[in-house]
Coordinates of C-alpha atoms and ligand atoms in Angstrom, one line a residue:
Chain M
M1363 CA -4.5 -175.5 -125.2
A1364 CA -6.5 -175.0 -122.0
L1365 CA -5.1 -178.3 -120.7
E1366 CA -1.4 -177.2 -120.7
C1367 CA -2.4 -174.3 -118.7
L1368 CA -4.3 -176.4 -116.2
V1369 CA -1.5 -178.8 -115.7
T1370 CA 1.2 -176.1 -115.1
M1371 CA -1.0 -174.0 -112.8
G1372 CA -0.8 -174.7 -109.1
P1373 CA -4.0 -174.5 -107.2
R1374 CA -2.8 -171.4 -105.2
S1375 CA -1.1 -169.7 -108.1
V1376 CA -2.4 -166.4 -109.3
S1377 CA -3.4 -166.6 -112.9
T1378 CA -2.2 -164.0 -115.3
R1379 CA -4.8 -162.3 -117.4
S1380 CA -4.1 -164.5 -120.4
E1381 CA -4.3 -167.7 -118.4
T1382 CA -7.6 -166.5 -117.1
H1383 CA -8.7 -165.8 -120.6
V1384 CA -7.8 -169.3 -121.7
L1385 CA -9.6 -170.8 -118.8
A1386 CA -12.7 -168.6 -119.3
D1387 CA -12.8 -169.5 -122.9
A1388 CA -12.7 -173.2 -122.1
A1389 CA -15.4 -172.7 -119.4
A1390 CA -17.6 -170.8 -121.8
H1391 CA -17.6 -173.9 -124.0
G1392 CA -18.7 -176.0 -121.1
D1393 CA -15.4 -177.1 -119.7
T1394 CA -16.3 -177.6 -116.0
V1395 CA -12.7 -178.4 -115.1
A1396 CA -11.5 -175.1 -116.4
F1397 CA -14.4 -173.4 -114.6
D1398 CA -13.4 -175.2 -111.4
R1399 CA -10.0 -173.7 -111.8
L1400 CA -11.5 -170.3 -112.0
V1401 CA -13.5 -170.9 -108.9
A1402 CA -10.4 -172.0 -107.1
E1403 CA -8.8 -168.8 -108.2
Y1404 CA -11.5 -166.3 -107.3
H1405 CA -13.5 -168.0 -104.6
E1406 CA -11.7 -166.3 -101.7
R1407 CA -12.0 -162.9 -103.3
V1408 CA -15.6 -163.2 -104.1
L1409 CA -16.4 -164.5 -100.7
N1410 CA -14.6 -161.6 -99.0
V1411 CA -16.1 -158.9 -101.2
A1412 CA -19.5 -160.4 -100.5
Y1413 CA -18.8 -160.6 -96.8
R1414 CA -17.7 -157.0 -96.6
M1415 CA -20.9 -156.0 -98.4
V1416 CA -23.4 -158.0 -96.4
S1417 CA -21.6 -158.7 -93.1
R1418 CA -23.0 -162.2 -92.7
R1419 CA -20.9 -165.3 -93.5
E1420 CA -23.9 -167.5 -94.5
D1421 CA -25.2 -164.8 -96.8
A1422 CA -21.8 -164.3 -98.3
E1423 CA -21.5 -168.0 -99.0
D1424 CA -24.9 -168.0 -100.7
I1425 CA -23.8 -165.1 -102.8
C1426 CA -20.7 -167.0 -103.8
Q1427 CA -22.7 -169.8 -105.1
E1428 CA -25.1 -167.5 -106.9
V1429 CA -22.2 -165.6 -108.4
F1430 CA -20.4 -168.7 -109.8
V1431 CA -23.6 -170.3 -111.1
K1432 CA -24.6 -167.0 -112.9
A1433 CA -21.0 -166.7 -114.2
F1434 CA -21.0 -170.2 -115.6
T1435 CA -24.4 -169.7 -117.2
A1436 CA -23.6 -166.3 -118.7
L1437 CA -19.9 -166.9 -119.6
P1438 CA -20.7 -167.8 -123.2
R1439 CA -22.1 -164.3 -123.7
L1440 CA -19.1 -162.5 -122.1
R1441 CA -17.3 -161.0 -125.0
D1442 CA -13.9 -160.0 -123.5
R1443 CA -13.0 -163.0 -121.5
S1444 CA -9.7 -161.5 -120.4
Q1445 CA -11.9 -159.4 -118.1
F1446 CA -13.3 -162.4 -116.4
G1447 CA -12.1 -161.3 -112.9
S1448 CA -13.7 -157.8 -113.1
W1449 CA -16.8 -159.2 -114.6
L1450 CA -17.1 -161.7 -111.7
L1451 CA -16.8 -158.9 -109.2
R1452 CA -19.5 -157.0 -111.0
I1453 CA -21.8 -160.0 -110.6
T1454 CA -20.7 -160.2 -107.0
A1455 CA -21.6 -156.6 -106.4
N1456 CA -25.0 -157.1 -108.1
C1457 CA -25.7 -160.2 -106.1
A1458 CA -24.7 -158.5 -102.9
R1459 CA -27.0 -155.7 -103.7
D1460 CA -29.8 -158.1 -104.4
A1461 CA -29.2 -159.9 -101.1
L1462 CA -29.4 -156.6 -99.2
R1463 CA -32.6 -155.7 -101.0
R1464 CA -34.1 -159.0 -100.1
R1465 CA -33.0 -158.4 -96.6
R1466 CA -34.8 -155.1 -96.5
R1467 CA -37.9 -156.6 -98.0
R1468 CA -37.9 -159.2 -95.3
K1469 CA -37.4 -156.5 -92.7
D1470 CA -34.3 -158.5 -91.8
D1471 CA -31.9 -155.6 -91.8
L1472 CA -28.6 -156.2 -90.2
D1473 CA -28.2 -155.2 -86.6
L1474 CA -24.8 -153.6 -86.3
D1475 CA -24.3 -155.3 -82.9
E1476 CA -24.7 -158.5 -84.8
I1477 CA -21.3 -157.9 -86.5
G1478 CA -18.8 -160.1 -84.7
P1479 CA -15.2 -160.7 -85.3
V1480 CA -14.4 -162.4 -88.6
P1481 CA -14.5 -166.1 -87.9
S1482 CA -11.0 -167.4 -88.1
D1483 CA -9.8 -171.0 -88.4
D1484 CA -6.8 -170.3 -86.2
D1485 CA -8.1 -169.5 -82.8
H1486 CA -4.7 -169.0 -81.3
A1487 CA -3.9 -166.1 -83.6
R1488 CA -7.0 -164.2 -82.5
E1489 CA -6.5 -161.2 -80.4
T1490 CA -9.3 -159.4 -78.9
E1491 CA -7.9 -156.0 -79.7
R1492 CA -7.6 -156.9 -83.4
D1493 CA -11.1 -158.3 -83.3
D1494 CA -12.5 -155.1 -81.9
A1495 CA -10.8 -153.1 -84.5
S1496 CA -12.1 -155.3 -87.3
R1497 CA -15.5 -155.1 -85.9
V1498 CA -15.4 -151.3 -85.8
V1499 CA -14.2 -151.3 -89.4
Q1500 CA -17.0 -153.6 -90.5
R1501 CA -19.6 -151.5 -88.7
L1502 CA -18.3 -148.4 -90.3
L1503 CA -18.3 -150.0 -93.7
M1504 CA -21.9 -151.1 -93.2
G1505 CA -22.8 -147.5 -92.2
L1506 CA -21.6 -146.3 -95.6
P1507 CA -24.0 -146.2 -98.7
E1508 CA -23.5 -149.3 -100.8
R1509 CA -22.0 -147.4 -103.7
H1510 CA -19.3 -146.0 -101.4
R1511 CA -18.8 -149.3 -99.5
I1512 CA -18.1 -151.2 -102.7
V1513 CA -15.3 -148.9 -103.8
L1514 CA -13.6 -149.0 -100.4
V1515 CA -13.8 -152.8 -100.4
L1516 CA -12.5 -153.2 -103.9
R1517 CA -9.7 -150.7 -103.5
D1518 CA -8.6 -150.6 -99.9
I1519 CA -9.4 -154.2 -99.0
E1520 CA -8.9 -156.1 -102.2
G1521 CA -6.3 -153.8 -103.7
L1522 CA -7.8 -153.5 -107.2
S1523 CA -6.4 -151.0 -109.7
Y1524 CA -8.5 -148.1 -110.8
E1525 CA -8.9 -149.8 -114.2
E1526 CA -10.1 -153.0 -112.7
M1527 CA -12.5 -151.1 -110.5
A1528 CA -13.9 -149.2 -113.5
Q1529 CA -14.5 -152.5 -115.3
A1530 CA -16.1 -154.1 -112.2
L1531 CA -18.3 -151.1 -111.6
S1532 CA -19.1 -150.3 -115.3
C1533 CA -17.9 -146.7 -115.0
T1534 CA -15.0 -144.6 -115.9
V1535 CA -11.7 -144.4 -114.0
S1536 CA -12.4 -140.8 -113.1
S1537 CA -15.7 -141.6 -111.7
V1538 CA -14.1 -144.4 -109.7
K1539 CA -11.7 -141.9 -108.3
N1540 CA -14.4 -139.5 -107.4
R1541 CA -16.4 -142.1 -105.6
L1542 CA -13.4 -143.4 -103.8
H1543 CA -12.5 -139.9 -102.7
R1544 CA -15.9 -139.4 -101.2
A1545 CA -16.0 -142.9 -99.7
R1546 CA -12.7 -142.5 -98.0
K1547 CA -13.6 -139.1 -96.6
L1548 CA -16.9 -140.4 -95.2
F1549 CA -15.1 -143.4 -93.7
R1550 CA -12.4 -141.2 -92.2
E1551 CA -14.8 -138.9 -90.6
R1552 CA -16.6 -141.7 -89.0
L1553 CA -13.4 -143.4 -87.9
E1554 CA -12.1 -140.2 -86.4
P1555 CA -13.7 -140.6 -82.9
Y1556 CA -12.0 -144.1 -82.6
V1557 CA -8.6 -142.8 -83.3
K1558 CA -6.7 -141.3 -80.3
A1559 CA -5.4 -137.8 -80.9
D1560 CA -1.8 -138.6 -80.1
E1561 CA -1.8 -141.7 -82.4
V1562 CA 0.3 -140.9 -85.4
Chain Q
M126 CA -7.4 -69.5 -76.7
A127 CA -7.3 -69.1 -73.0
G128 CA -8.0 -72.2 -71.0
E129 CA -7.8 -74.2 -74.1
R130 CA -7.1 -77.8 -73.4
G131 CA -6.0 -80.8 -75.2
P132 CA -2.8 -82.7 -75.7
R133 CA -1.3 -80.2 -78.1
R134 CA -2.0 -77.4 -75.7
C135 CA -0.3 -79.4 -72.8
A136 CA 2.8 -79.9 -75.0
W137 CA 3.0 -76.2 -75.7
A138 CA 2.5 -75.4 -72.0
L139 CA 5.3 -77.8 -71.0
R140 CA 7.6 -76.1 -73.5
Q141 CA 6.9 -72.7 -71.9
L142 CA 7.5 -74.0 -68.4
D143 CA 11.2 -73.2 -68.1
C144 CA 10.7 -69.7 -69.6
F145 CA 7.9 -69.0 -67.2
L146 CA 10.0 -70.0 -64.2
D147 CA 12.9 -68.0 -65.6
G148 CA 10.6 -65.0 -66.2
T149 CA 11.6 -64.9 -69.8
I150 CA 8.2 -66.0 -71.2
E151 CA 6.9 -63.9 -74.0
P152 CA 4.3 -61.5 -72.7
S153 CA 1.9 -62.7 -75.4
A154 CA 2.2 -66.3 -74.2
L155 CA 2.0 -65.5 -70.5
D156 CA -1.7 -65.2 -70.2
A157 CA -2.4 -68.2 -72.2
F158 CA 0.1 -70.2 -70.2
V159 CA -1.4 -69.2 -66.9
A160 CA -4.9 -69.8 -68.1
H161 CA -4.0 -73.3 -69.2
A162 CA -2.2 -74.1 -66.0
R163 CA -5.3 -73.1 -64.1
N164 CA -7.5 -75.3 -66.1
C165 CA -5.2 -78.2 -66.7
A166 CA -4.5 -80.2 -63.5
S167 CA -1.6 -82.1 -65.0
C168 CA 0.2 -79.0 -66.2
A169 CA -0.5 -77.3 -62.9
A170 CA 1.1 -80.2 -61.1
T171 CA 4.1 -80.2 -63.4
L172 CA 4.5 -76.5 -62.8
A173 CA 4.3 -76.9 -59.0
A174 CA 6.8 -79.7 -59.1
A175 CA 9.2 -77.6 -61.2
Q176 CA 8.8 -74.7 -58.9
R177 CA 9.6 -76.9 -55.9
A178 CA 12.6 -78.2 -57.7
R179 CA 13.8 -74.6 -58.4
E180 CA 13.2 -73.7 -54.8
A181 CA 15.1 -76.7 -53.6
L182 CA 18.0 -75.8 -55.8
G183 CA 17.9 -72.2 -54.7
N184 CA 17.7 -73.1 -51.1
L185 CA 20.7 -75.4 -51.2
P186 CA 23.0 -74.6 -48.4
R187 CA 26.2 -73.1 -49.5
L188 CA 28.3 -75.9 -48.3
T189 CA 31.6 -76.9 -49.3
D190 CA 31.5 -80.2 -47.6
D191 CA 31.8 -83.5 -49.3
Q192 CA 28.1 -84.2 -49.0
L193 CA 27.2 -81.6 -51.5
P194 CA 27.3 -83.7 -54.7
A195 CA 25.2 -86.4 -53.0
R196 CA 22.6 -83.8 -51.8
I197 CA 22.4 -82.3 -55.2
N198 CA 22.0 -85.6 -56.8
A199 CA 19.2 -86.6 -54.3
A200 CA 17.3 -83.4 -54.8
V201 CA 17.6 -83.6 -58.6
A202 CA 16.5 -87.2 -58.5
R203 CA 13.4 -86.3 -56.4
V204 CA 12.4 -83.6 -58.8
A205 CA 13.0 -85.8 -61.8
E206 CA 11.0 -88.6 -60.3
N207 CA 8.2 -86.3 -59.5
D208 CA 8.2 -84.8 -63.0
T209 CA 8.4 -88.2 -64.6
R210 CA 5.3 -89.3 -62.7
T211 CA 3.5 -86.2 -63.5
V212 CA 4.3 -86.4 -67.2
Q213 CA 3.4 -90.0 -67.3
R214 CA 0.0 -89.3 -65.6
S215 CA -0.7 -86.5 -68.1
L216 CA 0.3 -88.6 -71.0
A217 CA -2.0 -91.4 -69.8
R218 CA -4.8 -89.0 -69.8
L219 CA -4.2 -88.1 -73.4
P220 CA -6.9 -89.3 -75.7
R221 CA -5.9 -92.5 -77.5
A222 CA -5.0 -92.3 -81.0
K223 CA -7.9 -93.5 -83.1
P224 CA -6.9 -95.5 -86.2
S225 CA -8.5 -94.2 -89.4
P226 CA -11.4 -96.3 -90.8
G227 CA -9.2 -97.4 -93.7
H228 CA -6.5 -98.5 -91.4
R229 CA -8.9 -100.5 -89.2
E230 CA -10.3 -102.2 -92.3
A231 CA -6.8 -103.1 -93.5
L232 CA -6.0 -104.5 -90.1
R233 CA -9.2 -106.6 -90.0
A234 CA -8.5 -107.9 -93.5
S235 CA -5.0 -108.9 -92.6
V236 CA -6.2 -110.8 -89.5
A237 CA -9.0 -112.5 -91.5
A238 CA -6.5 -113.4 -94.2
Q239 CA -4.2 -115.1 -91.8
A240 CA -7.1 -117.0 -90.3
S241 CA -8.5 -118.1 -93.6
A242 CA -5.1 -119.0 -94.9
R243 CA -4.8 -121.4 -92.0
A244 CA -8.4 -122.7 -92.4
G245 CA -7.8 -122.9 -96.2
M246 CA -4.8 -125.0 -95.6
C247 CA -6.8 -127.2 -93.2
R248 CA -9.4 -127.6 -95.9
T249 CA -6.8 -128.4 -98.5
F250 CA -5.4 -130.9 -96.1
G251 CA -8.7 -132.6 -95.6
D252 CA -9.3 -132.8 -99.3
R253 CA -5.8 -134.0 -100.2
V254 CA -4.9 -136.2 -97.3
E255 CA -5.8 -139.4 -99.3
A256 CA -3.8 -138.3 -102.3
L257 CA -1.0 -137.4 -99.9
L258 CA -1.0 -141.0 -98.6
D259 CA -1.2 -142.3 -102.2
G260 CA 1.9 -140.2 -103.0
D261 CA -0.1 -138.6 -105.9
L262 CA 0.7 -134.9 -105.1
P263 CA 3.5 -132.7 -106.5
A264 CA 6.5 -132.4 -104.2
G265 CA 5.8 -128.8 -103.2
L266 CA 2.3 -129.4 -102.1
T267 CA 3.4 -132.6 -100.3
L268 CA 6.0 -130.7 -98.3
A269 CA 3.5 -127.8 -97.5
L270 CA 0.9 -130.2 -96.3
E271 CA 3.3 -132.2 -94.2
R272 CA 4.6 -129.0 -92.6
H273 CA 1.1 -127.9 -91.9
A274 CA 0.2 -131.1 -90.2
Q275 CA 3.2 -130.7 -87.9
G276 CA 1.9 -127.4 -86.7
C277 CA -1.8 -128.1 -86.8
P278 CA -3.2 -130.6 -84.3
V279 CA -6.5 -130.9 -86.2
C280 CA -4.8 -131.9 -89.5
A281 CA -2.3 -134.1 -87.6
H282 CA -5.3 -136.0 -86.3
T283 CA -6.9 -136.2 -89.8
L284 CA -3.6 -137.7 -91.1
A285 CA -3.5 -140.2 -88.3
T286 CA -7.1 -141.2 -88.9
A287 CA -6.5 -141.6 -92.6
K288 CA -3.5 -143.8 -92.0
T289 CA -5.3 -145.9 -89.4
G290 CA -8.2 -146.3 -91.7
R291 CA -6.1 -147.5 -94.6
A292 CA -4.2 -149.9 -92.4
A293 CA -7.4 -151.3 -90.8
L294 CA -8.9 -151.9 -94.2
A295 CA -5.8 -153.4 -95.8
G296 CA -5.3 -155.6 -92.8
A297 CA -8.9 -156.6 -92.3
P298 CA -9.1 -160.3 -91.5
R299 CA -10.2 -162.5 -94.3
L300 CA -12.7 -165.3 -94.5
A301 CA -11.3 -168.6 -95.9
P302 CA -13.7 -170.4 -98.3
A303 CA -15.1 -173.5 -96.6
V304 CA -14.5 -176.8 -98.3
A305 CA -18.2 -177.6 -98.2
S306 CA -19.1 -174.3 -99.9
R307 CA -16.6 -175.0 -102.7
Q308 CA -18.1 -178.4 -103.2
R309 CA -21.6 -176.9 -103.3
I310 CA -20.5 -174.7 -106.1
R311 CA -18.8 -177.6 -107.9
D312 CA -22.0 -179.6 -107.7
A313 CA -24.2 -176.8 -108.9
I314 CA -22.0 -176.2 -111.9
E315 CA -21.8 -179.9 -112.7
R316 CA -25.6 -180.0 -112.6
I317 CA -25.9 -177.2 -115.1
A318 CA -23.3 -178.7 -117.4
A319 CA -25.1 -182.1 -117.2
G320 CA -28.3 -180.4 -117.9
R321 CA -26.9 -178.8 -121.1
R322 CA -25.5 -182.1 -122.3
R323 CA -28.8 -183.8 -121.6
T324 CA -30.7 -181.2 -123.5
R325 CA -28.6 -181.6 -126.6
R326 CA -29.0 -185.3 -126.6
Q327 CA -32.7 -185.1 -126.0
V328 CA -33.2 -182.6 -128.8
A329 CA -31.2 -184.8 -131.2
W330 CA -33.1 -187.9 -130.1
V331 CA -36.5 -186.3 -130.4
G332 CA -35.6 -185.0 -133.9
A333 CA -34.5 -188.4 -135.0
A334 CA -37.5 -190.2 -133.5
V335 CA -40.0 -187.8 -135.0
A336 CA -38.3 -188.0 -138.4
A337 CA -38.4 -191.8 -138.3
C338 CA -42.0 -191.8 -137.3
L339 CA -43.0 -189.5 -140.1
A340 CA -41.0 -191.6 -142.6
V341 CA -43.1 -194.6 -141.5
V342 CA -46.3 -192.7 -141.7
A343 CA -45.4 -191.4 -145.1
G344 CA -44.5 -194.9 -146.2
L345 CA -47.8 -196.3 -144.9
Y346 CA -49.8 -193.4 -146.3
G347 CA -48.2 -193.7 -149.7
S348 CA -48.9 -197.5 -149.9
G349 CA -52.5 -196.9 -148.9
Q350 CA -52.2 -198.7 -145.6
W351 CA -53.1 -195.6 -143.5
V352 CA -53.9 -196.7 -140.0
Q353 CA -53.8 -193.4 -138.2
P354 CA -50.9 -194.0 -135.8
L355 CA -51.9 -191.0 -133.8
E356 CA -49.9 -192.0 -130.8
L357 CA -46.7 -191.7 -132.8
I358 CA -47.3 -188.2 -134.1
P359 CA -47.8 -185.1 -132.0
H360 CA -51.5 -184.6 -132.0
S361 CA -51.4 -181.0 -133.2
V362 CA -49.6 -181.9 -136.4
V363 CA -52.2 -184.3 -137.5
A364 CA -55.2 -182.3 -136.4
D365 CA -54.0 -179.2 -138.3
V366 CA -53.5 -180.9 -141.6
P367 CA -56.7 -180.2 -143.7
A368 CA -58.5 -183.4 -144.6
S369 CA -58.3 -182.6 -148.3
V370 CA -54.5 -182.0 -148.2
A371 CA -54.1 -185.2 -146.2
E372 CA -56.0 -187.1 -148.7
S373 CA -54.5 -185.8 -151.9
Q374 CA -50.9 -184.9 -151.0
P375 CA -49.7 -187.4 -148.4
V376 CA -46.1 -187.2 -149.4
A377 CA -45.8 -183.5 -149.1
V378 CA -46.7 -183.7 -145.4
A379 CA -43.5 -185.7 -144.6
P380 CA -40.4 -183.9 -145.7
A381 CA -38.7 -185.9 -142.9
E382 CA -35.7 -183.9 -142.3
P383 CA -32.8 -186.1 -141.3
A384 CA -31.7 -185.8 -137.7
P385 CA -29.2 -183.0 -137.5
A386 CA -25.6 -184.2 -137.1
T387 CA -24.5 -181.5 -134.8
P388 CA -26.6 -181.2 -131.7
P389 CA -25.8 -177.5 -131.0
Q390 CA -27.6 -176.5 -134.2
V391 CA -30.6 -178.4 -133.4
E392 CA -30.6 -176.9 -130.0
M393 CA -30.4 -173.4 -131.5
R394 CA -33.3 -174.2 -133.9
V395 CA -35.5 -175.4 -131.1
A396 CA -34.7 -172.6 -128.8
A397 CA -35.3 -170.0 -131.5
R398 CA -38.7 -171.5 -132.5
P399 CA -41.4 -168.9 -132.3
A400 CA -44.1 -169.5 -129.8
S401 CA -46.9 -168.8 -132.3
P402 CA -47.2 -171.6 -134.9
P403 CA -46.1 -170.9 -138.5
E404 CA -48.6 -170.9 -141.4
P405 CA -50.5 -174.1 -141.8
S406 CA -49.4 -174.6 -145.4
R407 CA -45.7 -174.5 -144.4
R408 CA -46.1 -176.5 -141.3
A409 CA -44.0 -179.5 -141.6
P410 CA -44.0 -182.1 -138.9
G411 CA -40.8 -181.1 -137.2
P412 CA -39.8 -182.1 -133.7
T413 CA -42.3 -180.9 -131.2
P414 CA -40.4 -180.2 -128.0
R415 CA -41.8 -181.5 -124.8
E416 CA -42.0 -179.4 -121.6
P417 CA -38.6 -180.3 -120.1
L418 CA -36.7 -179.2 -123.2
W419 CA -37.9 -175.6 -122.7
T420 CA -37.5 -175.3 -119.0
S421 CA -34.1 -176.8 -118.8
R422 CA -32.7 -174.4 -121.4
P423 CA -31.4 -171.1 -120.0
A424 CA -31.9 -169.5 -123.4
D425 CA -35.3 -168.1 -122.5
D426 CA -34.1 -166.0 -119.6
A427 CA -30.9 -165.1 -121.2
P428 CA -31.7 -161.5 -121.9
A429 CA -32.8 -160.9 -118.3
V430 CA -29.6 -162.5 -117.0
A431 CA -27.5 -160.7 -119.5
A432 CA -28.9 -157.4 -118.5
N433 CA -28.2 -158.3 -114.9
L434 CA -24.6 -159.1 -115.6
E435 CA -23.8 -156.3 -118.1
G436 CA -25.6 -153.5 -116.5
P437 CA -23.8 -150.9 -114.4
V438 CA -23.9 -151.6 -110.7
D439 CA -25.7 -148.4 -109.9
T440 CA -28.5 -148.7 -112.3
Y441 CA -29.0 -152.4 -112.1
V442 CA -32.5 -153.5 -111.3
A443 CA -32.8 -156.9 -109.8
P444 CA -34.6 -159.3 -112.2
P445 CA -37.3 -161.4 -110.7
R446 CA -35.8 -164.1 -108.6
E447 CA -37.7 -166.8 -110.5
T448 CA -36.0 -165.9 -113.7
I449 CA -32.6 -166.5 -112.2
R450 CA -33.7 -169.8 -110.7
V451 CA -34.5 -171.3 -114.0
A452 CA -30.9 -170.9 -114.9
S453 CA -29.4 -171.9 -111.6
T454 CA -31.6 -174.7 -110.4
L455 CA -32.3 -177.2 -113.0
P456 CA -35.3 -179.6 -113.1
P457 CA -35.1 -182.2 -110.5
A458 CA -32.3 -184.5 -111.5
A459 CA -34.2 -187.7 -110.7
D460 CA -36.6 -188.2 -113.5
A461 CA -34.7 -186.2 -116.1
V462 CA -31.5 -188.1 -115.5
G463 CA -33.4 -191.4 -115.7
E464 CA -34.8 -190.4 -119.0
S465 CA -31.5 -189.2 -120.5
A466 CA -29.7 -192.2 -119.2
A467 CA -32.1 -194.3 -121.1
F468 CA -31.7 -192.3 -124.2
S469 CA -28.0 -191.8 -124.2
G470 CA -26.9 -195.2 -123.0
H471 CA -23.6 -194.1 -121.7
A472 CA -22.6 -193.0 -118.2
E473 CA -21.6 -189.4 -117.6
P474 CA -19.0 -188.3 -115.1
T475 CA -20.8 -188.0 -111.8
S476 CA -18.7 -185.3 -110.3
I477 CA -16.2 -182.7 -111.4
A478 CA -13.5 -184.5 -109.5
S479 CA -13.6 -187.5 -111.8
A480 CA -13.8 -185.3 -114.9
H481 CA -10.9 -183.3 -113.4
N482 CA -8.7 -186.3 -113.2
V483 CA -9.4 -187.5 -116.7
T484 CA -8.6 -184.1 -118.2
L485 CA -5.4 -183.7 -116.2
A486 CA -4.3 -187.1 -117.3
L487 CA -4.5 -185.9 -120.9
Ligands
ZN1734 ZN1 -2.0 -78.9 -69.7
ZN1735 ZN1 -4.8 -127.7 -90.3

């Protein structure tokens, strides 16, 4: 049953929840091909969430690997496998948090000046203005407390629904909304000096 | 009453002015009028001006020429101007009307209310601007906030900032996963899966081998040809069997469970085995797992990892890194693989890619 799904799915297609469920079930029983499909599906998102949380590409890639290894190991114990995506993001958030703790322990805290433009494969498409803006955004994100940063990343960058966020953060929808409200307010207040007054 | 001053008195005096000049003033009022005019400079000036005007009118030449109306007009205008100035001056000197304490309080409250209504609207705007952008507000409030932002530069800036922030986050450039990183993940997963398969086979093999050995031992023992094949039996099993029991009940020592048909069950049994040995009397020579069997199974650290994964993000406490590593990094592939290859006798897919193709072909 997993196989039909695998054959019909293109590599770039977005799985529906039930497709994810089927793949996750197969992967939980040790099907590495099914798991590879899930990696293909979620790699980009996990990488970007991790990057927004830790601001270093190498660290984000290490987190990715850690996340997928943990997911494969623990998948048999995941009860509701239709929630695989949110569950994966929860692991991502936890791994990112660990990475930041290790960094603090090593006294290797990120220097905000270290944040460069997001490396892009397409050099021609890069514009310095856009790079500057993205750098400012990333610095402001890093200036927020982690619990606020993660909600902004999941909602305003990744576009998750409140329900998905609640699952990924193990809390209620209303507490997601509260956190998001505070996070956006903080972010806006810090962004304010960068926005010209006549810019509407 | 004489010489009394004050705005009311001036007003009274000005009303008496014409009667005084006409000589028709009440005798009772005359003294008071004079007394006031002496003490009040502005009424004195008004009186003087009025007297001059009367004189000017009285002294008008009895002309019949055409200039008369113009002269009269000029004279009246001069007097009127003079009087107006005088009256204005005297009015300016009137004490200002003082608002009552109650009135002042009401005024202050009204000004404060206006200011706070504006500030309250700004506060509301700051609180609701995200909901406004999300379109989550009732129509009335949306309209009120939009109107407010049009007239309030502070809130207009807040709105602009919120919009800019949203756009910047939504349009933040994205990293593309590197091919090498994808392959690294694939390899790690494949190692784990291979480790699991190996473990199952090893458990099955060890179970079968031990059972076979024990059967041999039991056979030899029963036929009286006991030669102590210690190298075939785990040392602890033999050492713990009391000499008397070993002498008298040789068969009972070897129940020789058949090798389980389904590897997962064996694996569960091995993984669940308590660390402390069971009672000597019940101890049957079962499979005694060797070191690699325990370290390559993630079961031991399962609770820690599970807590890690299930726990809420906020309260999550990082487990010791070492625990995680047991699950993620398996024993060095070299010797373990050599062993399992010898046991299993069949090749396993070397990469996900090959397994991938096979599965898709189905
Ligand atoms: Zn007067
Ligand atoms: Zn305002």
